[in-house]
């Protein structure tokens, strides 16, 4: 499994998660990777963190950790992980990696890291018109 983050300013870290992730591991990943990514991207105060409603994201301990770290968290619809903008990046990464046909887990990890870094900034910004069309499709059940 991979964990990654991004903003309109660029990609943050991408890491391989080698075991099943639980709430404690999720908080450790955020601490070790999200905050350094925000600093590296020169994110100013006031940025908003978004994740979906996976149980480890909404666990009481995770919410408390985010509150203590003074994160502003975007409230998310309970059954809408498909609307999460990072899903577009995961799709793009999957296509890019498949084109390179990694032969083993080590190559897979290396290719994932390389391709993540190569995703153009234009793919990181959700354009309002595209977002509106997507929301309409979702509402129509497409």
mmCIF file with all atom_site columns, C-alpha atoms in Angstrom:
data_model
loop_
_atom_site.group_PDB
_atom_site.id
_atom_site.type_symbol
_atom_site.label_atom_id
_atom_site.label_alt_id
_atom_site.label_comp_id
_atom_site.label_asym_id
_atom_site.label_entity_id
_atom_site.label_seq_id
_atom_site.pdbx_PDB_ins_code
_atom_site.Cartn_x
_atom_site.Cartn_y
_atom_site.Cartn_z
_atom_site.occupancy
_atom_site.B_iso_or_equiv
_atom_site.pdbx_formal_charge
_atom_site.auth_seq_id
_atom_site.auth_comp_id
_atom_site.auth_asym_id
_atom_site.auth_atom_id
_atom_site.pdbx_PDB_model_num
ATOM 1   C CA . UNK A 1 1   ? 0.000   0.000  0.000   1.00 0.00 ? 1   UNK A CA 1
ATOM 2   C CA . UNK A 1 2   ? 1.114   3.574  -0.599  1.00 0.00 ? 2   UNK A CA 1
ATOM 3   C CA . UNK A 1 3   ? 0.453   6.761  1.309   1.00 0.00 ? 3   UNK A CA 1
ATOM 4   C CA . UNK A 1 4   ? 0.950   10.095 -0.393  1.00 0.00 ? 4   UNK A CA 1
ATOM 5   C CA . UNK A 1 5   ? -0.079  13.704 -0.180  1.00 0.00 ? 5   UNK A CA 1
ATOM 6   C CA . UNK A 1 6   ? -0.234  16.679 -2.503  1.00 0.00 ? 6   UNK A CA 1
ATOM 7   C CA . UNK A 1 7   ? -1.339  20.267 -2.781  1.00 0.00 ? 7   UNK A CA 1
ATOM 8   C CA . UNK A 1 8   ? -1.746  22.729 -5.610  1.00 0.00 ? 8   UNK A CA 1
ATOM 9   C CA . UNK A 1 9   ? 1.934   23.543 -4.997  1.00 0.00 ? 9   UNK A CA 1
ATOM 10  C CA . UNK A 1 10  ? 3.138   20.031 -5.795  1.00 0.00 ? 10  UNK A CA 1
ATOM 11  C CA . UNK A 1 11  ? 3.503   16.488 -4.613  1.00 0.00 ? 11  UNK A CA 1
ATOM 12  C CA . UNK A 1 12  ? 4.369   15.740 -1.047  1.00 0.00 ? 12  UNK A CA 1
ATOM 13  C CA . UNK A 1 13  ? 5.991   12.552 0.089   1.00 0.00 ? 13  UNK A CA 1
ATOM 14  C CA . UNK A 1 14  ? 4.998   9.149  -1.180  1.00 0.00 ? 14  UNK A CA 1
ATOM 15  C CA . UNK A 1 15  ? 5.821   6.204  1.054   1.00 0.00 ? 15  UNK A CA 1
ATOM 16  C CA . UNK A 1 16  ? 5.287   2.479  0.976   1.00 0.00 ? 16  UNK A CA 1
ATOM 17  C CA . UNK A 1 17  ? 3.297   1.131  3.896   1.00 0.00 ? 17  UNK A CA 1
ATOM 18  C CA . UNK A 1 18  ? 4.547   -2.406 4.439   1.00 0.00 ? 18  UNK A CA 1
ATOM 19  C CA . UNK A 1 19  ? 1.945   -3.645 6.884   1.00 0.00 ? 19  UNK A CA 1
ATOM 20  C CA . UNK A 1 20  ? -1.752  -3.228 7.505   1.00 0.00 ? 20  UNK A CA 1
ATOM 21  C CA . UNK A 1 21  ? -2.357  0.357  8.564   1.00 0.00 ? 21  UNK A CA 1
ATOM 22  C CA . UNK A 1 22  ? -4.192  1.137  11.785  1.00 0.00 ? 22  UNK A CA 1
ATOM 23  C CA . UNK A 1 23  ? -4.952  4.440  13.490  1.00 0.00 ? 23  UNK A CA 1
ATOM 24  C CA . UNK A 1 24  ? -1.655  4.608  15.379  1.00 0.00 ? 24  UNK A CA 1
ATOM 25  C CA . UNK A 1 25  ? 0.328   3.931  12.204  1.00 0.00 ? 25  UNK A CA 1
ATOM 26  C CA . UNK A 1 26  ? -1.736  6.506  10.305  1.00 0.00 ? 26  UNK A CA 1
ATOM 27  C CA . UNK A 1 27  ? -0.944  9.179  12.903  1.00 0.00 ? 27  UNK A CA 1
ATOM 28  C CA . UNK A 1 28  ? 2.750   8.241  12.753  1.00 0.00 ? 28  UNK A CA 1
ATOM 29  C CA . UNK A 1 29  ? 2.696   8.536  8.947   1.00 0.00 ? 29  UNK A CA 1
ATOM 30  C CA . UNK A 1 30  ? 1.082   11.961 9.193   1.00 0.00 ? 30  UNK A CA 1
ATOM 31  C CA . UNK A 1 31  ? 3.645   13.073 11.757  1.00 0.00 ? 31  UNK A CA 1
ATOM 32  C CA . UNK A 1 32  ? 6.617   11.749 9.791   1.00 0.00 ? 32  UNK A CA 1
ATOM 33  C CA . UNK A 1 33  ? 5.457   12.718 6.292   1.00 0.00 ? 33  UNK A CA 1
ATOM 34  C CA . UNK A 1 34  ? 2.599   15.205 6.111   1.00 0.00 ? 34  UNK A CA 1
ATOM 35  C CA . UNK A 1 35  ? 4.192   17.918 8.206   1.00 0.00 ? 35  UNK A CA 1
ATOM 36  C CA . UNK A 1 36  ? 7.578   17.669 6.425   1.00 0.00 ? 36  UNK A CA 1
ATOM 37  C CA . UNK A 1 37  ? 5.757   17.683 3.065   1.00 0.00 ? 37  UNK A CA 1
ATOM 38  C CA . UNK A 1 38  ? 3.872   20.842 3.990   1.00 0.00 ? 38  UNK A CA 1
ATOM 39  C CA . UNK A 1 39  ? 7.142   22.497 5.008   1.00 0.00 ? 39  UNK A CA 1
ATOM 40  C CA . UNK A 1 40  ? 8.944   21.381 1.834   1.00 0.00 ? 40  UNK A CA 1
ATOM 41  C CA . UNK A 1 41  ? 6.097   22.743 -0.293  1.00 0.00 ? 41  UNK A CA 1
ATOM 42  C CA . UNK A 1 42  ? 6.317   26.024 1.645   1.00 0.00 ? 42  UNK A CA 1
ATOM 43  C CA . UNK A 1 43  ? 2.686   25.795 2.679   1.00 0.00 ? 43  UNK A CA 1
ATOM 44  C CA . UNK A 1 44  ? 1.720   28.861 4.627   1.00 0.00 ? 44  UNK A CA 1
ATOM 45  C CA . UNK A 1 45  ? -0.514  28.793 7.664   1.00 0.00 ? 45  UNK A CA 1
ATOM 46  C CA . UNK A 1 46  ? -4.150  28.232 6.957   1.00 0.00 ? 46  UNK A CA 1
ATOM 47  C CA . UNK A 1 47  ? -3.929  25.228 4.643   1.00 0.00 ? 47  UNK A CA 1
ATOM 48  C CA . UNK A 1 48  ? -6.659  22.652 5.044   1.00 0.00 ? 48  UNK A CA 1
ATOM 49  C CA . UNK A 1 49  ? -6.055  18.921 5.364   1.00 0.00 ? 49  UNK A CA 1
ATOM 50  C CA . UNK A 1 50  ? -8.393  16.495 3.644   1.00 0.00 ? 50  UNK A CA 1
ATOM 51  C CA . UNK A 1 51  ? -8.754  12.777 4.012   1.00 0.00 ? 51  UNK A CA 1
ATOM 52  C CA . UNK A 1 52  ? -11.780 10.536 3.583   1.00 0.00 ? 52  UNK A CA 1
ATOM 53  C CA . UNK A 1 53  ? -13.837 8.859  6.285   1.00 0.00 ? 53  UNK A CA 1
ATOM 54  C CA . UNK A 1 54  ? -11.804 5.693  6.583   1.00 0.00 ? 54  UNK A CA 1
ATOM 55  C CA . UNK A 1 55  ? -12.137 4.495  10.206  1.00 0.00 ? 55  UNK A CA 1
ATOM 56  C CA . UNK A 1 56  ? -8.472  5.181  10.993  1.00 0.00 ? 56  UNK A CA 1
ATOM 57  C CA . UNK A 1 57  ? -8.965  8.759  9.753   1.00 0.00 ? 57  UNK A CA 1
ATOM 58  C CA . UNK A 1 58  ? -12.037 9.334  11.913  1.00 0.00 ? 58  UNK A CA 1
ATOM 59  C CA . UNK A 1 59  ? -10.901 7.478  15.024  1.00 0.00 ? 59  UNK A CA 1
ATOM 60  C CA . UNK A 1 60  ? -11.193 9.495  18.217  1.00 0.00 ? 60  UNK A CA 1
ATOM 61  C CA . UNK A 1 61  ? -7.413  9.305  18.781  1.00 0.00 ? 61  UNK A CA 1
ATOM 62  C CA . UNK A 1 62  ? -6.731  10.564 15.239  1.00 0.00 ? 62  UNK A CA 1
ATOM 63  C CA . UNK A 1 63  ? -9.187  13.441 15.584  1.00 0.00 ? 63  UNK A CA 1
ATOM 64  C CA . UNK A 1 64  ? -7.584  14.387 18.890  1.00 0.00 ? 64  UNK A CA 1
ATOM 65  C CA . UNK A 1 65  ? -4.072  14.215 17.376  1.00 0.00 ? 65  UNK A CA 1
ATOM 66  C CA . UNK A 1 66  ? -5.148  16.465 14.492  1.00 0.00 ? 66  UNK A CA 1
ATOM 67  C CA . UNK A 1 67  ? -6.756  18.894 16.955  1.00 0.00 ? 67  UNK A CA 1
ATOM 68  C CA . UNK A 1 68  ? -3.622  19.040 19.126  1.00 0.00 ? 68  UNK A CA 1
ATOM 69  C CA . UNK A 1 69  ? -1.497  19.689 16.018  1.00 0.00 ? 69  UNK A CA 1
ATOM 70  C CA . UNK A 1 70  ? -3.909  22.516 15.053  1.00 0.00 ? 70  UNK A CA 1
ATOM 71  C CA . UNK A 1 71  ? -4.817  21.000 11.705  1.00 0.00 ? 71  UNK A CA 1
ATOM 72  C CA . UNK A 1 72  ? -7.759  22.460 9.851   1.00 0.00 ? 72  UNK A CA 1
ATOM 73  C CA . UNK A 1 73  ? -9.583  19.400 8.513   1.00 0.00 ? 73  UNK A CA 1
ATOM 74  C CA . UNK A 1 74  ? -12.098 19.491 5.692   1.00 0.00 ? 74  UNK A CA 1
ATOM 75  C CA . UNK A 1 75  ? -15.275 17.651 6.643   1.00 0.00 ? 75  UNK A CA 1
ATOM 76  C CA . UNK A 1 76  ? -15.911 14.911 4.130   1.00 0.00 ? 76  UNK A CA 1
ATOM 77  C CA . UNK A 1 77  ? -19.038 13.113 2.955   1.00 0.00 ? 77  UNK A CA 1
ATOM 78  C CA . UNK A 1 78  ? -19.302 9.731  4.643   1.00 0.00 ? 78  UNK A CA 1
ATOM 79  C CA . UNK A 1 79  ? -19.728 7.580  1.534   1.00 0.00 ? 79  UNK A CA 1
ATOM 80  C CA . UNK A 1 80  ? -17.714 9.542  -1.019  1.00 0.00 ? 80  UNK A CA 1
ATOM 81  C CA . UNK A 1 81  ? -14.080 8.432  -1.132  1.00 0.00 ? 81  UNK A CA 1
ATOM 82  C CA . UNK A 1 82  ? -14.361 8.508  -4.941  1.00 0.00 ? 82  UNK A CA 1
ATOM 83  C CA . UNK A 1 83  ? -14.696 12.300 -4.792  1.00 0.00 ? 83  UNK A CA 1
ATOM 84  C CA . UNK A 1 84  ? -11.345 12.651 -3.055  1.00 0.00 ? 84  UNK A CA 1
ATOM 85  C CA . UNK A 1 85  ? -8.974  14.487 -5.449  1.00 0.00 ? 85  UNK A CA 1
ATOM 86  C CA . UNK A 1 86  ? -6.084  12.157 -4.648  1.00 0.00 ? 86  UNK A CA 1
ATOM 87  C CA . UNK A 1 87  ? -7.983  9.312  -6.320  1.00 0.00 ? 87  UNK A CA 1
ATOM 88  C CA . UNK A 1 88  ? -7.177  10.964 -9.680  1.00 0.00 ? 88  UNK A CA 1
ATOM 89  C CA . UNK A 1 89  ? -3.479  10.866 -8.801  1.00 0.00 ? 89  UNK A CA 1
ATOM 90  C CA . UNK A 1 90  ? -3.644  7.220  -7.738  1.00 0.00 ? 90  UNK A CA 1
ATOM 91  C CA . UNK A 1 91  ? -5.265  6.398  -11.097 1.00 0.00 ? 91  UNK A CA 1
ATOM 92  C CA . UNK A 1 92  ? -2.593  8.303  -12.994 1.00 0.00 ? 92  UNK A CA 1
ATOM 93  C CA . UNK A 1 93  ? 0.198   6.689  -10.968 1.00 0.00 ? 93  UNK A CA 1
ATOM 94  C CA . UNK A 1 94  ? -1.270  3.233  -11.617 1.00 0.00 ? 94  UNK A CA 1
ATOM 95  C CA . UNK A 1 95  ? -1.313  3.841  -15.391 1.00 0.00 ? 95  UNK A CA 1
ATOM 96  C CA . UNK A 1 96  ? 2.236   5.226  -15.403 1.00 0.00 ? 96  UNK A CA 1
ATOM 97  C CA . UNK A 1 97  ? 3.574   2.315  -13.344 1.00 0.00 ? 97  UNK A CA 1
ATOM 98  C CA . UNK A 1 98  ? 1.781   -0.302 -15.469 1.00 0.00 ? 98  UNK A CA 1
ATOM 99  C CA . UNK A 1 99  ? 3.368   1.143  -18.617 1.00 0.00 ? 99  UNK A CA 1
ATOM 100 C CA . UNK A 1 100 ? 6.808   0.495  -17.134 1.00 0.00 ? 100 UNK A CA 1
ATOM 101 C CA . UNK A 1 101 ? 5.991   -3.114 -16.198 1.00 0.00 ? 101 UNK A CA 1
ATOM 102 C CA . UNK A 1 102 ? 7.936   -3.579 -12.945 1.00 0.00 ? 102 UNK A CA 1
ATOM 103 C CA . UNK A 1 103 ? 9.212   -7.143 -12.526 1.00 0.00 ? 103 UNK A CA 1
ATOM 104 C CA . UNK A 1 104 ? 9.472   -7.303 -8.727  1.00 0.00 ? 104 UNK A CA 1
ATOM 105 C CA . UNK A 1 105 ? 8.443   -5.457 -5.574  1.00 0.00 ? 105 UNK A CA 1
ATOM 106 C CA . UNK A 1 106 ? 11.691  -3.472 -5.418  1.00 0.00 ? 106 UNK A CA 1
ATOM 107 C CA . UNK A 1 107 ? 11.270  -2.256 -8.992  1.00 0.00 ? 107 UNK A CA 1
ATOM 108 C CA . UNK A 1 108 ? 7.608   -1.517 -8.292  1.00 0.00 ? 108 UNK A CA 1
ATOM 109 C CA . UNK A 1 109 ? 8.499   0.686  -5.337  1.00 0.00 ? 109 UNK A CA 1
ATOM 110 C CA . UNK A 1 110 ? 11.246  2.521  -7.262  1.00 0.00 ? 110 UNK A CA 1
ATOM 111 C CA . UNK A 1 111 ? 9.003   3.090  -10.277 1.00 0.00 ? 111 UNK A CA 1
ATOM 112 C CA . UNK A 1 112 ? 6.179   4.349  -8.065  1.00 0.00 ? 112 UNK A CA 1
ATOM 113 C CA . UNK A 1 113 ? 8.507   6.911  -6.494  1.00 0.00 ? 113 UNK A CA 1
ATOM 114 C CA . UNK A 1 114 ? 9.905   8.004  -9.863  1.00 0.00 ? 114 UNK A CA 1
ATOM 115 C CA . UNK A 1 115 ? 6.514   8.318  -11.524 1.00 0.00 ? 115 UNK A CA 1
ATOM 116 C CA . UNK A 1 116 ? 4.983   10.124 -8.524  1.00 0.00 ? 116 UNK A CA 1
ATOM 117 C CA . UNK A 1 117 ? 7.668   12.795 -8.831  1.00 0.00 ? 117 UNK A CA 1
ATOM 118 C CA . UNK A 1 118 ? 7.000   13.144 -12.579 1.00 0.00 ? 118 UNK A CA 1
ATOM 119 C CA . UNK A 1 119 ? 3.265   13.809 -12.392 1.00 0.00 ? 119 UNK A CA 1
ATOM 120 C CA . UNK A 1 120 ? 2.854   17.330 -13.784 1.00 0.00 ? 120 UNK A CA 1
ATOM 121 C CA . UNK A 1 121 ? 1.546   20.119 -11.577 1.00 0.00 ? 121 UNK A CA 1
ATOM 122 C CA . UNK A 1 122 ? -1.411  20.568 -13.919 1.00 0.00 ? 122 UNK A CA 1
ATOM 123 C CA . UNK A 1 123 ? -2.719  17.185 -12.702 1.00 0.00 ? 123 UNK A CA 1
ATOM 124 C CA . UNK A 1 124 ? -2.619  18.325 -9.076  1.00 0.00 ? 124 UNK A CA 1
ATOM 125 C CA . UNK A 1 125 ? -5.165  21.106 -9.373  1.00 0.00 ? 125 UNK A CA 1
ATOM 126 C CA . UNK A 1 126 ? -8.833  20.292 -9.540  1.00 0.00 ? 126 UNK A CA 1
ATOM 127 C CA . UNK A 1 127 ? -10.326 22.677 -12.041 1.00 0.00 ? 127 UNK A CA 1
ATOM 128 C CA . UNK A 1 128 ? -13.727 24.069 -10.982 1.00 0.00 ? 128 UNK A CA 1
ATOM 129 C CA . UNK A 1 129 ? -15.466 23.159 -14.256 1.00 0.00 ? 129 UNK A CA 1
ATOM 130 C CA . UNK A 1 130 ? -14.165 19.578 -14.146 1.00 0.00 ? 130 UNK A CA 1
ATOM 131 C CA . UNK A 1 131 ? -15.137 19.277 -10.489 1.00 0.00 ? 131 UNK A CA 1
ATOM 132 C CA . UNK A 1 132 ? -18.642 20.567 -11.208 1.00 0.00 ? 132 UNK A CA 1
ATOM 133 C CA . UNK A 1 133 ? -19.106 18.064 -14.059 1.00 0.00 ? 133 UNK A CA 1
ATOM 134 C CA . UNK A 1 134 ? -17.879 15.251 -11.812 1.00 0.00 ? 134 UNK A CA 1
ATOM 135 C CA . UNK A 1 135 ? -20.253 16.207 -8.992  1.00 0.00 ? 135 UNK A CA 1
ATOM 136 C CA . UNK A 1 136 ? -23.183 16.352 -11.431 1.00 0.00 ? 136 UNK A CA 1
ATOM 137 C CA . UNK A 1 137 ? -22.305 12.871 -12.718 1.00 0.00 ? 137 UNK A CA 1
ATOM 138 C CA . UNK A 1 138 ? -22.124 11.540 -9.168  1.00 0.00 ? 138 UNK A CA 1
ATOM 139 C CA . UNK A 1 139 ? -25.468 13.104 -8.273  1.00 0.00 ? 139 UNK A CA 1
ATOM 140 C CA . UNK A 1 140 ? -27.015 11.575 -11.376 1.00 0.00 ? 140 UNK A CA 1
ATOM 141 C CA . UNK A 1 141 ? -25.630 8.185  -10.414 1.00 0.00 ? 141 UNK A CA 1
ATOM 142 C CA . UNK A 1 142 ? -23.336 7.835  -13.431 1.00 0.00 ? 142 UNK A CA 1
#
